[in-house]
PDB file of C-alpha atoms in Angstrom:
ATOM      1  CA  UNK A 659     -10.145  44.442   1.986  1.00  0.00           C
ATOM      2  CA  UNK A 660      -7.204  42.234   3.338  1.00  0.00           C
ATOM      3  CA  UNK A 661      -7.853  38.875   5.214  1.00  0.00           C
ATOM      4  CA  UNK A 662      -5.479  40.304   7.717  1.00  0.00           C
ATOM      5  CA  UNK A 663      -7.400  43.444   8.055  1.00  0.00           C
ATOM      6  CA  UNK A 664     -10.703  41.422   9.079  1.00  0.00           C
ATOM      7  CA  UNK A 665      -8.449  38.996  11.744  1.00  0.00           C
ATOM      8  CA  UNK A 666      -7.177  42.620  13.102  1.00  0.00           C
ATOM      9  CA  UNK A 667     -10.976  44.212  13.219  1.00  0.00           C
ATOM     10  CA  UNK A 668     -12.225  41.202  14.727  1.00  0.00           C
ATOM     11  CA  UNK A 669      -9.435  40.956  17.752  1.00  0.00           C
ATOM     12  CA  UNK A 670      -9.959  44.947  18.563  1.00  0.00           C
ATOM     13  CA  UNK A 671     -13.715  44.001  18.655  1.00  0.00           C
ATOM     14  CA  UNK A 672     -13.806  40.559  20.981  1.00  0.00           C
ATOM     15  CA  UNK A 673     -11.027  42.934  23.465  1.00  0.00           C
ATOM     16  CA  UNK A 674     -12.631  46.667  22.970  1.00  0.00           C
ATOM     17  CA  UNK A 675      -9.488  47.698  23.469  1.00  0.00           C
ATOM     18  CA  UNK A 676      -6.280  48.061  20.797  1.00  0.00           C
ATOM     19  CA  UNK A 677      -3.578  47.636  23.695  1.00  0.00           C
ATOM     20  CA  UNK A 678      -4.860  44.083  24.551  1.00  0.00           C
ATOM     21  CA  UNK A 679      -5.645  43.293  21.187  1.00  0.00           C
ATOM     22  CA  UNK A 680      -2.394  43.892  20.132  1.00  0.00           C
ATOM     23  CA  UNK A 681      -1.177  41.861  22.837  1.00  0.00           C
ATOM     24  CA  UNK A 682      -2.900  39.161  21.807  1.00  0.00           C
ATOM     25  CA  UNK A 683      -2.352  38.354  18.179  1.00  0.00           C
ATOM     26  CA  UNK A 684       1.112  39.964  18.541  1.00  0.00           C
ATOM     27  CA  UNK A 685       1.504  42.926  17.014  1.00  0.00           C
ATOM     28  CA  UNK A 686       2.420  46.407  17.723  1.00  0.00           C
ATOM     29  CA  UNK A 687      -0.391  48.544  18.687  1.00  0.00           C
ATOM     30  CA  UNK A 688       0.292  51.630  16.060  1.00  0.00           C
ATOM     31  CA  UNK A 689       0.419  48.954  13.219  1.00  0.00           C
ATOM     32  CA  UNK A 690      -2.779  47.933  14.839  1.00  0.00           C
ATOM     33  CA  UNK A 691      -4.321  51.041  14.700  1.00  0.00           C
ATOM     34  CA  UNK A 692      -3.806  52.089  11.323  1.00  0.00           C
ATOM     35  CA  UNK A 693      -4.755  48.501   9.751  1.00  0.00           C
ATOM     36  CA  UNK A 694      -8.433  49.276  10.985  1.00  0.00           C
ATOM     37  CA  UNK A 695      -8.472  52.965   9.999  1.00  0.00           C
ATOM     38  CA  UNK A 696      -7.728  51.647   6.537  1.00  0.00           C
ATOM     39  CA  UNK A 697     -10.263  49.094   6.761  1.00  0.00           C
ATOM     40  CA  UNK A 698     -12.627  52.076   7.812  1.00  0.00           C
ATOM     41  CA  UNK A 699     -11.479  54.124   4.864  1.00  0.00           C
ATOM     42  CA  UNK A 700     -12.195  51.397   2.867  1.00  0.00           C
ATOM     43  CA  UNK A 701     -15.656  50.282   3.796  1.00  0.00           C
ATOM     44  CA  UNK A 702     -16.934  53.783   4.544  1.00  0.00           C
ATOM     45  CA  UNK A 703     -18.015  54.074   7.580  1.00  0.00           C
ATOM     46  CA  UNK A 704     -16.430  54.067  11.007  1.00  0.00           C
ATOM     47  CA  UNK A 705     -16.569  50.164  12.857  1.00  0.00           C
ATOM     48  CA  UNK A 706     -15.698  51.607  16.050  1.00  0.00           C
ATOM     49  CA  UNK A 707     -16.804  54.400  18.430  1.00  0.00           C
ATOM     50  CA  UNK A 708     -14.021  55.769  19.551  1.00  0.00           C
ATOM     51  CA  UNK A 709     -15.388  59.182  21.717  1.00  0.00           C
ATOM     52  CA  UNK A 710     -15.293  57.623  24.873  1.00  0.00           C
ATOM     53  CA  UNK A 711     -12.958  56.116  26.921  1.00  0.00           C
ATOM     54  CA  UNK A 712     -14.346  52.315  26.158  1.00  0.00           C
ATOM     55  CA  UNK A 713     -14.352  51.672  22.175  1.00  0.00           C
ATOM     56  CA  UNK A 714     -17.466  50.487  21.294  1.00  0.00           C
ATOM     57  CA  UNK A 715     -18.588  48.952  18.005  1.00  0.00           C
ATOM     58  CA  UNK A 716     -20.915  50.968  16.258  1.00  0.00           C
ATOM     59  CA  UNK A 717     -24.144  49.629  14.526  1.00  0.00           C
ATOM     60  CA  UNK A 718     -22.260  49.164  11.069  1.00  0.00           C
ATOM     61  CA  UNK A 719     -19.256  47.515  13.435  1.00  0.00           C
ATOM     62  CA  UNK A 720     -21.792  44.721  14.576  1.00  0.00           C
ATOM     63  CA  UNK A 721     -23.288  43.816  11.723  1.00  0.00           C
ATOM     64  CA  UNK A 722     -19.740  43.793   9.910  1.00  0.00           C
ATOM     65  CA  UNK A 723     -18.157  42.055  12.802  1.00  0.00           C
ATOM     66  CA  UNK A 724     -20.608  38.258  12.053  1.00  0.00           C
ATOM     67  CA  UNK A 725     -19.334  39.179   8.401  1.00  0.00           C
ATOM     68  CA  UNK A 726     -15.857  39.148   9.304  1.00  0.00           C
ATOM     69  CA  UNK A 727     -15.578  35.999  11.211  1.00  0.00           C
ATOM     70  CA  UNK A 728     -17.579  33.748   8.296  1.00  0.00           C
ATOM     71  CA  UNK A 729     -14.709  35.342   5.617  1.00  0.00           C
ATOM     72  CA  UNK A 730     -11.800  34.346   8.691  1.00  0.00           C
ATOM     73  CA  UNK A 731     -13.176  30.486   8.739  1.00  0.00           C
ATOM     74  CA  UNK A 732     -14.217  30.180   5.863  1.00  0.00           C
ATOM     75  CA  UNK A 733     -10.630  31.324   5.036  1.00  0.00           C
ATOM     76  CA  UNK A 734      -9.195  28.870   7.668  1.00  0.00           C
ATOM     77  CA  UNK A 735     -11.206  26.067   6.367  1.00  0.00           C
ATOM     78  CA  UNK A 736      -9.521  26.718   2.804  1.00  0.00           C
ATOM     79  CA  UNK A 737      -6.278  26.356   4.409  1.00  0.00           C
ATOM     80  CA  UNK A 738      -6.682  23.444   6.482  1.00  0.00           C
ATOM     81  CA  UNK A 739      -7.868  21.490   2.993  1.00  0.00           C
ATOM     82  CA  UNK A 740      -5.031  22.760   1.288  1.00  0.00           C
ATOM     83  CA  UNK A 741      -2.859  21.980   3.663  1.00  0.00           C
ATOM     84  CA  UNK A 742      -4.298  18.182   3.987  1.00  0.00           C
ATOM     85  CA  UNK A 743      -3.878  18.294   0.247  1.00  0.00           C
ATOM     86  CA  UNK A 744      -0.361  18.806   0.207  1.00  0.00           C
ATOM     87  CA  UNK A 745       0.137  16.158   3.230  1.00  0.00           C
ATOM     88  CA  UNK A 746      -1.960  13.636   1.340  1.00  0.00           C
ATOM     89  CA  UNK A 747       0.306  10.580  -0.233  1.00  0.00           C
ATOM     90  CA  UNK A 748      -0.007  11.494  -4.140  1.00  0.00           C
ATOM     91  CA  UNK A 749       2.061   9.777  -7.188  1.00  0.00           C
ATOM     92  CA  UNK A 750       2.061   5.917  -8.744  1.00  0.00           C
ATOM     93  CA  UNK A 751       3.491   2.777  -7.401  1.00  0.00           C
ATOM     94  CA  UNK A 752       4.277  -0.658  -9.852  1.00  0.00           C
ATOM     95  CA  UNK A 753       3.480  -3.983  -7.528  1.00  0.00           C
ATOM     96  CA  UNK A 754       4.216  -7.397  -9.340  1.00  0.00           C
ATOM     97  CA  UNK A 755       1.872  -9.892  -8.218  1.00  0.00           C
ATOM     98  CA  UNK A 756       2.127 -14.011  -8.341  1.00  0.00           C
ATOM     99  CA  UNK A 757      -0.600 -16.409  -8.856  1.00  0.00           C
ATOM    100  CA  UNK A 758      -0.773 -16.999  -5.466  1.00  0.00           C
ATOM    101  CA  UNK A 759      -0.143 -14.589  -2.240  1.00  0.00           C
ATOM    102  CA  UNK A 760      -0.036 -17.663   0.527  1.00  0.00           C
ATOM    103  CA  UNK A 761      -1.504 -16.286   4.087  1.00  0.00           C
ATOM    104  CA  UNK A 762      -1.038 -13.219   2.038  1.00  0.00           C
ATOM    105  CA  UNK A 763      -4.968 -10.893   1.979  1.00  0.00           C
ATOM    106  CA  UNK A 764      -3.458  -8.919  -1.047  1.00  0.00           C
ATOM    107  CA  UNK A 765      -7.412  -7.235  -2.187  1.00  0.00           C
ATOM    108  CA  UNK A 766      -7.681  -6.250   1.494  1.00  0.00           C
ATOM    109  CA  UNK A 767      -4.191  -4.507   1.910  1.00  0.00           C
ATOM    110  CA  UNK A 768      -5.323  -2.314  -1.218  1.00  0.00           C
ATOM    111  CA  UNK A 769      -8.531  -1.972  -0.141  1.00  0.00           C
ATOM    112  CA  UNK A 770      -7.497  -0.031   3.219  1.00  0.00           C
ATOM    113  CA  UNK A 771      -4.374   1.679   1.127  1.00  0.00           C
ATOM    114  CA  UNK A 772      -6.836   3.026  -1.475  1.00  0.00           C
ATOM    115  CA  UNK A 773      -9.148   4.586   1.780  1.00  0.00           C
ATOM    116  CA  UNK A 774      -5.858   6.128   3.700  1.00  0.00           C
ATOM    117  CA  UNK A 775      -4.223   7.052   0.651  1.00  0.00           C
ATOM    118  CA  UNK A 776      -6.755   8.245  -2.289  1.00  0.00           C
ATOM    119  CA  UNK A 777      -4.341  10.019  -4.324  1.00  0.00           C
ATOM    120  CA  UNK A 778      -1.978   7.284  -4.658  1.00  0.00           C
ATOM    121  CA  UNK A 779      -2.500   5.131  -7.751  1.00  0.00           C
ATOM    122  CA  UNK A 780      -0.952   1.520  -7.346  1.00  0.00           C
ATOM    123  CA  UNK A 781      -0.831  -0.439 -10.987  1.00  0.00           C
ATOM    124  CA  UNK A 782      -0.116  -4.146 -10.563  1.00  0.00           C
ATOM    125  CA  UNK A 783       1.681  -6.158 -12.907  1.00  0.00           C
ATOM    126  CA  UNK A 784       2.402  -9.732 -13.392  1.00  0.00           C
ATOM    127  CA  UNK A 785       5.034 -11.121 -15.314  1.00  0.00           C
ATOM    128  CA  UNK A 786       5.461 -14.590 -17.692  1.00  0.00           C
ATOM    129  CA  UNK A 787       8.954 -15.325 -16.480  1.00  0.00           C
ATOM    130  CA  UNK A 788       7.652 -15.146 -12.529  1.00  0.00           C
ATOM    131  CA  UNK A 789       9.454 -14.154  -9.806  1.00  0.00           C
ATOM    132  CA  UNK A 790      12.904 -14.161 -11.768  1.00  0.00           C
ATOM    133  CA  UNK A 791      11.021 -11.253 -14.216  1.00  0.00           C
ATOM    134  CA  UNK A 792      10.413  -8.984 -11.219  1.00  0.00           C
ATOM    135  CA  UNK A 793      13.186  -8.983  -9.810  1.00  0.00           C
ATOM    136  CA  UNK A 794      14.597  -8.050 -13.288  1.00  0.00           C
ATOM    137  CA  UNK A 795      12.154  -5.169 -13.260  1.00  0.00           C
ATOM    138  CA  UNK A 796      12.871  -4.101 -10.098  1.00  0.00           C
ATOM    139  CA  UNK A 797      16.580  -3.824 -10.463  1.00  0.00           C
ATOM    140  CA  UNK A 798      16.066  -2.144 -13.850  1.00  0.00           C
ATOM    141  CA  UNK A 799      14.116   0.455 -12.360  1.00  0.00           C
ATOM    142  CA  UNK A 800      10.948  -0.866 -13.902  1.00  0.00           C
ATOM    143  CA  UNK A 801       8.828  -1.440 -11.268  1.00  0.00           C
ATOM    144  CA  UNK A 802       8.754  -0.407  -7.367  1.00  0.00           C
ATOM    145  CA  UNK A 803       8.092  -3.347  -5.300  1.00  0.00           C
ATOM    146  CA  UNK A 804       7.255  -7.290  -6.056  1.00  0.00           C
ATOM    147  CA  UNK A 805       5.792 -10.235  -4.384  1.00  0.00           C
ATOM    148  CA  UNK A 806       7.805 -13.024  -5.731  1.00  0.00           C
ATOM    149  CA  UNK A 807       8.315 -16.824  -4.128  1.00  0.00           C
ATOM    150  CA  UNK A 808      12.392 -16.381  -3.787  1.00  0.00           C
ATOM    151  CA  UNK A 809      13.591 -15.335  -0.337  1.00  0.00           C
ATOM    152  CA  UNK A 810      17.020 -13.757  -1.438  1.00  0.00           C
ATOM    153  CA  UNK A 811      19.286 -12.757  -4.343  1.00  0.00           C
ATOM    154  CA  UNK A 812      22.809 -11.957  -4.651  1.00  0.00           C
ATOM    155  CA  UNK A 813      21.800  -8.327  -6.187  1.00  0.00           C
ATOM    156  CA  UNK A 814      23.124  -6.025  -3.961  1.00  0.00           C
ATOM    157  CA  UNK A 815      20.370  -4.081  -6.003  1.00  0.00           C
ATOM    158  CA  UNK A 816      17.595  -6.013  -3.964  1.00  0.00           C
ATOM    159  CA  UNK A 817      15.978  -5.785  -1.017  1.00  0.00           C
ATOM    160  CA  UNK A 818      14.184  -8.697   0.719  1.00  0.00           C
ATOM    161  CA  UNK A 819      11.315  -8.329   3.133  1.00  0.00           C
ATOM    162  CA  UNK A 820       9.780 -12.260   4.243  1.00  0.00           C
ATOM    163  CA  UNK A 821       6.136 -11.864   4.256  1.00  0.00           C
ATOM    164  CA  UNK A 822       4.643 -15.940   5.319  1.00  0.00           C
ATOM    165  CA  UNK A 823       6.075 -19.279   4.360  1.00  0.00           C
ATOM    166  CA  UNK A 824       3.818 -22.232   4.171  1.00  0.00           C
ATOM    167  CA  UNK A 825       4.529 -26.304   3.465  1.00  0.00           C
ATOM    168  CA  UNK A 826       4.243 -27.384  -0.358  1.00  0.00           C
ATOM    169  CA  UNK A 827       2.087 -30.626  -0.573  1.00  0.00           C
ATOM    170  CA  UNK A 828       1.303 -33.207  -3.480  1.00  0.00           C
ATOM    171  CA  UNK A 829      -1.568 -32.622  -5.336  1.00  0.00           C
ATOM    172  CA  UNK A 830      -3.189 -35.721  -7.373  1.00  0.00           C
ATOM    173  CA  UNK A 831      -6.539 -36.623  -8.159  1.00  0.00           C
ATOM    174  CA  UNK A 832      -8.407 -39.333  -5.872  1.00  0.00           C
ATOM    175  CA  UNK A 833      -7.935 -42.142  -7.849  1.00  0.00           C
ATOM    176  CA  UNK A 834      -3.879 -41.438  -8.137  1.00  0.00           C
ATOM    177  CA  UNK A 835      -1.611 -43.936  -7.263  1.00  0.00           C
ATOM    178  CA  UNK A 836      -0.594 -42.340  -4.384  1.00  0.00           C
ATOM    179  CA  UNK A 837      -3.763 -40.448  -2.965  1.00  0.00           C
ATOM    180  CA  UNK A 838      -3.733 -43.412  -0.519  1.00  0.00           C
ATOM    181  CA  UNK A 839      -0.148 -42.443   0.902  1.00  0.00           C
ATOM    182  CA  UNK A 840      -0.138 -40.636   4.281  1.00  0.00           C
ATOM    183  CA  UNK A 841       3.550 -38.962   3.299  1.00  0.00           C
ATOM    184  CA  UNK A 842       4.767 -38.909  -0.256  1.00  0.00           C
ATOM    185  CA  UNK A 843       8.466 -38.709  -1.051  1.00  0.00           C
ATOM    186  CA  UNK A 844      10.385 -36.852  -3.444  1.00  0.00           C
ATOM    187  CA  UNK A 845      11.335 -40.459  -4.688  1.00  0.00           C
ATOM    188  CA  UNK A 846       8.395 -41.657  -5.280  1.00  0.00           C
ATOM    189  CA  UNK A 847       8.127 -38.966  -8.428  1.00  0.00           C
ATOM    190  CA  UNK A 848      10.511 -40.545 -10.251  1.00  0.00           C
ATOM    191  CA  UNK A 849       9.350 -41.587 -13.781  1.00  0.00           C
ATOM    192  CA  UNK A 850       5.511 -40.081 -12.783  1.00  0.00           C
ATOM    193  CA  UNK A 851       3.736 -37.721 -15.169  1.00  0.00           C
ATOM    194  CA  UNK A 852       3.928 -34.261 -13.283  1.00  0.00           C
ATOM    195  CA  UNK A 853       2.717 -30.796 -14.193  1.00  0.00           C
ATOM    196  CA  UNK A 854       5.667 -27.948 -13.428  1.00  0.00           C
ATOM    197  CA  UNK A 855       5.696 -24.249 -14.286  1.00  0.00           C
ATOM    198  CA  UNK A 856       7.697 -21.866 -16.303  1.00  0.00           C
ATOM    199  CA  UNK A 857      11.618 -21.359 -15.812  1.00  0.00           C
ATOM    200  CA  UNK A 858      12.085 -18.562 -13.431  1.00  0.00           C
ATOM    201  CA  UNK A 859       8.939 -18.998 -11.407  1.00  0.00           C
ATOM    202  CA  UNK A 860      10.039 -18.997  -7.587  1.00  0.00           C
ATOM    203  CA  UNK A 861       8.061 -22.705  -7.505  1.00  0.00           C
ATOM    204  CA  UNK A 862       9.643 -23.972 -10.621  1.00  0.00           C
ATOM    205  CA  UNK A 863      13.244 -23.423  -8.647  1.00  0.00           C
ATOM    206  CA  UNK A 864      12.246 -24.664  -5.629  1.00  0.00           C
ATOM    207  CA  UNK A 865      10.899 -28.068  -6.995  1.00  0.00           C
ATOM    208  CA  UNK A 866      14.158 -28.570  -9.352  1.00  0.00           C
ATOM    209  CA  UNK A 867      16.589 -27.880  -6.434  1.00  0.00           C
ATOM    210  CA  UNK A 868      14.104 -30.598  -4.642  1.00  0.00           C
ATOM    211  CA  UNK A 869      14.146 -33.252  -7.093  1.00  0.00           C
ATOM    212  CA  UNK A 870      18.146 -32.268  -7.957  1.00  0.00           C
ATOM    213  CA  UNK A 871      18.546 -33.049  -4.288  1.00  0.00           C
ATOM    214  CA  UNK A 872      16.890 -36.450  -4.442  1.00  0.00           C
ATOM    215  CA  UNK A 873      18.404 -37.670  -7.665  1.00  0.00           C
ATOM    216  CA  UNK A 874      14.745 -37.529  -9.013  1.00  0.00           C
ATOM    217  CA  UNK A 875      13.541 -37.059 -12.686  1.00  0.00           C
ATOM    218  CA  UNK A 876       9.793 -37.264 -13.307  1.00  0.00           C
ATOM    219  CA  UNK A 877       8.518 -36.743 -16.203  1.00  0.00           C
ATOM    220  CA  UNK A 878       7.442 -33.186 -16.795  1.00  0.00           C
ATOM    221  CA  UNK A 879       4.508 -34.080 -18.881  1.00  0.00           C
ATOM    222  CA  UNK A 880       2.899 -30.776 -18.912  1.00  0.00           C
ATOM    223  CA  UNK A 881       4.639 -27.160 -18.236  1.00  0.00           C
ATOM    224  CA  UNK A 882       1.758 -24.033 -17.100  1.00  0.00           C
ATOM    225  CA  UNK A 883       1.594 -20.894 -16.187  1.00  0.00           C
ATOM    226  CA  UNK A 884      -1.644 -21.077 -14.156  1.00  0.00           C
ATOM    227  CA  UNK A 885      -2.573 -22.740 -11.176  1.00  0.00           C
ATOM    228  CA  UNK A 886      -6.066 -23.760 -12.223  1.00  0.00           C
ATOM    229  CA  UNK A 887      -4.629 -25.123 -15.603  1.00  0.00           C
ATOM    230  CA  UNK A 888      -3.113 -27.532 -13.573  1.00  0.00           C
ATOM    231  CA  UNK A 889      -5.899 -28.312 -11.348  1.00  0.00           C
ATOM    232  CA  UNK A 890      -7.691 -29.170 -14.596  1.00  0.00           C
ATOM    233  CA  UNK A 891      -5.182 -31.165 -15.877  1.00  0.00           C
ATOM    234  CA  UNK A 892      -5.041 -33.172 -12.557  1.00  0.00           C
ATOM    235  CA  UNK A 893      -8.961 -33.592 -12.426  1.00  0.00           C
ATOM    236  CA  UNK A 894      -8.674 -35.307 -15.955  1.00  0.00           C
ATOM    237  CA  UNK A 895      -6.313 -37.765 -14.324  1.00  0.00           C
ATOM    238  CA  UNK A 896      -3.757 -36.417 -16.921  1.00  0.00           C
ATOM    239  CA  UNK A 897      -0.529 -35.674 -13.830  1.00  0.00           C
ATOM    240  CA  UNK A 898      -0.181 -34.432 -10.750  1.00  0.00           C
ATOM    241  CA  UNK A 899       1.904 -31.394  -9.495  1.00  0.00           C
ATOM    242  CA  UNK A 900       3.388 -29.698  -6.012  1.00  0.00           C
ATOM    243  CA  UNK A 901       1.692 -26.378  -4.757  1.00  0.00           C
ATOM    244  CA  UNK A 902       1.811 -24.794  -1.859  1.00  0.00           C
ATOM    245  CA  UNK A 903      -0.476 -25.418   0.498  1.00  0.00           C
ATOM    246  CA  UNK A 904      -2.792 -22.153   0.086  1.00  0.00           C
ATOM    247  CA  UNK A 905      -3.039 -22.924  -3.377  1.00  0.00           C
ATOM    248  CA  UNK A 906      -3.634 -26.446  -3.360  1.00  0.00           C
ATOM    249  CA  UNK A 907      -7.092 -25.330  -0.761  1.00  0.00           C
ATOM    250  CA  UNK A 908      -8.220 -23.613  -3.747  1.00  0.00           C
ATOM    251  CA  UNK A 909      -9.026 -26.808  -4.992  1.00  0.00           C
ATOM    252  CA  UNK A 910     -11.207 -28.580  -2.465  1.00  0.00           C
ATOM    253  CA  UNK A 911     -11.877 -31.399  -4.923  1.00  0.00           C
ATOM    254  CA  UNK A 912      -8.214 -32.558  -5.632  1.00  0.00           C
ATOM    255  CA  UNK A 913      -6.909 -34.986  -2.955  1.00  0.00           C
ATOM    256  CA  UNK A 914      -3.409 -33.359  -1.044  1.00  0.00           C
ATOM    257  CA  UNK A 915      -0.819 -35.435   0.533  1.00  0.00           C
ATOM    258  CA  UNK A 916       2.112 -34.154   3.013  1.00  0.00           C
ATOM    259  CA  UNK A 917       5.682 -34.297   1.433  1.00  0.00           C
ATOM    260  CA  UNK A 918       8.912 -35.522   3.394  1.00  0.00           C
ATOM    261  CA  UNK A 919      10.571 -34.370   3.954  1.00  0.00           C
ATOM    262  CA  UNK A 920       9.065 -31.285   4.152  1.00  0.00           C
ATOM    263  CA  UNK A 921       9.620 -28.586   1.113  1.00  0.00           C
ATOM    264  CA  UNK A 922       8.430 -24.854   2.232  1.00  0.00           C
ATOM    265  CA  UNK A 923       7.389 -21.976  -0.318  1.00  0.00           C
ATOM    266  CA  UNK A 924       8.090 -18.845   0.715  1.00  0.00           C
ATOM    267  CA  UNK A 925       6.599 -15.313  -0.331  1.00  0.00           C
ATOM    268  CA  UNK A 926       8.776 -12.285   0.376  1.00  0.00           C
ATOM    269  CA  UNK A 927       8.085  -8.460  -0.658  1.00  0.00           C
ATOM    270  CA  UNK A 928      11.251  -7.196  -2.828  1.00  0.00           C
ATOM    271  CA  UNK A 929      12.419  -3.743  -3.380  1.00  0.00           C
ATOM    272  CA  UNK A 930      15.034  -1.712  -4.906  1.00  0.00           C
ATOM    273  CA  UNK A 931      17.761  -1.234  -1.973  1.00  0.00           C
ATOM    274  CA  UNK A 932      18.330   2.624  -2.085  1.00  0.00           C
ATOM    275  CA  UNK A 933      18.846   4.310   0.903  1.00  0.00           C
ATOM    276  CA  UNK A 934      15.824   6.844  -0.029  1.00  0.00           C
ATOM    277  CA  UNK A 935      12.416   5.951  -0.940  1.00  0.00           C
ATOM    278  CA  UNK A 936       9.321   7.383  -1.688  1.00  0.00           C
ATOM    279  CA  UNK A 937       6.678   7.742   0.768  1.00  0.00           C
ATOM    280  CA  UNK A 938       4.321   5.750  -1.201  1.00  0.00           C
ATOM    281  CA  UNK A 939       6.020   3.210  -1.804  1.00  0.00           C
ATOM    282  CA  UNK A 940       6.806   3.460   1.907  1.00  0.00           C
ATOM    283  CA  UNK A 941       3.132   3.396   2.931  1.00  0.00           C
ATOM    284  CA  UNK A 942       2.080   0.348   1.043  1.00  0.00           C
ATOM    285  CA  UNK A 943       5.010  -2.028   2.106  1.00  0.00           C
ATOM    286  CA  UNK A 944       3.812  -0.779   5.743  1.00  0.00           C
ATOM    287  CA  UNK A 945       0.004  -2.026   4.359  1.00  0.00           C
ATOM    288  CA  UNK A 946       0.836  -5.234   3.045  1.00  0.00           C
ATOM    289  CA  UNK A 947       2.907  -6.484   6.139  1.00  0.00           C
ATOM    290  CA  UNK A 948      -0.212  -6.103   8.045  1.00  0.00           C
ATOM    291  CA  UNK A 949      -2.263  -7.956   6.093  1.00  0.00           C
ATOM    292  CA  UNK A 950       0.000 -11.494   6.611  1.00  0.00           C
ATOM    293  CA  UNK A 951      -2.091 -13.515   8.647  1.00  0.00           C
ATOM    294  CA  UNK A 952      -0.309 -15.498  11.102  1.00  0.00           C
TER     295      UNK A 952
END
């Protein structure tokens, strides 16, 4: 017995009558005809009464007929999961990470990608060499998208999306020489023990194109690759650093102080520029870009 057969059988049965049937689930009415006289050959036993000038279903005809429409949804409900299968976002996307995402809710954005897309795994990968090593990986094919603190490249390989951009403030412990400062200047750095990060870290290049600027050299006492490495050495009165303003909150106990002028850190989402990409990859830059606050 063919699906198709039962769909047939049960549209001669709602109409009584193989003309309108036919009609409606357009087909011709011969073709009609003979797919239930098969199914009749098949099962047995006549489903219709066909002696008077209204068909009628016959006893075995009605209790076939319930039969017939549980195997035609039951049927349709296999299809409509297949179907939302095959719609369904599937494959793997590579995200480089920082240490810090700014305004940035990074574990909500993949909370609410994992729900809409299930099938999608995302891997996320951090690198020693910062920003400067995903964009490497990116270009290299390595991995499919990056956050990274740099808000442009001359790759034409790379593709920048700005996600938030926040102040970068001095970060000292209360008893520092200049905790008591309302403003601190690049100037006054000069010759002070400071904590800086790794070469190729969107930070490090920001604060050496700072201090470059000013004709400033402090003295790089300490070199990290972790924001709460830093914090400790700043609690032990050891240096003091620049962080961006989200991370620097992280550390409630540390005393902040406003920079001028002003020095921004920016946080940008970077991707290979090809003129086709995957939906996936699609999906979860749409994610992330609404999970910037402000």
């Amino acid at each position: 017995v063919e699906l198709r057969q039962l769909e047939h059988f049960v549209a001669v049965a709602a109409e009584l009558n193989f003309s309108r049937a036919a009609q409606q689930i357009h087909v011709v009415q011969s073709a009609l005809s003979v797919s239930v006289g098969r199914l009749e050959k098949e099962l047995g036993t006549k489903l219709f009464d066909r002696s008077k000038r209204q068909i009628a279903l016959t006893p075995a005809g009605e209790v076939f007929l319930q039969q017939a429409r549980d195997v035609i949804h039951t049927a349709q409900r296999a299809r409509s999961s297949v179907e939302g299968y095959r719609e369904q976002l599937t494959g793997t996307v590579t995200l480089g990470t920082l240490m810090s995402w700014g305004t940035l809710n990074l574990p909500a954005a993949l909370q609410e990608f994992r729900q809409l897309h299930p099938l999608v795994t995302v891997r996320l990968r951090q690198s020693l060499t910062g920003s400067a090593g995903h964009l490497d990986a990116i270009a290299d094919g390595k991995m499919d998208l990056a956050l990274v603190s740099i808000s442009s490249s001359s790759s034409s390989l790379l593709a920048f999306r700005q996600l938030t951009e926040e102040p970068m403030v001095f970060v000292c412990q209360h008893g520092h020489p200049l905790a008591r400062r309302r403003r601190v200047q690049l100037s006054d750095l000069d010759g002070q023990d400071f904590i800086d990060f790794p070469q190729g870290w969107g930070i490090r290049r920001r604060l050496d194109a700072g201090f470059s600027a000013a004709g400033v050299h402090p003295v790089n006492a300490y070199e990290v690759a972790d924001y709460a490495i830093a914090a400790e050495l700043i609690r032990h009165q050891l240096a003091a650093t620049v962080l961006p303003i989200s991370a620097a909150n992280r550390f409630p106990d540390l005393h902040t102080v406003a920079l001028h002028p002003q020095m921004t850190w920016t946080l940008s989402l970077v991707s290979a520029a090809r003129e086709t990409t995957s939906r996936a990859i699609k999906a979860l830059v749409d994610t992330i870009t609404r999970h910037v606050d402000g």
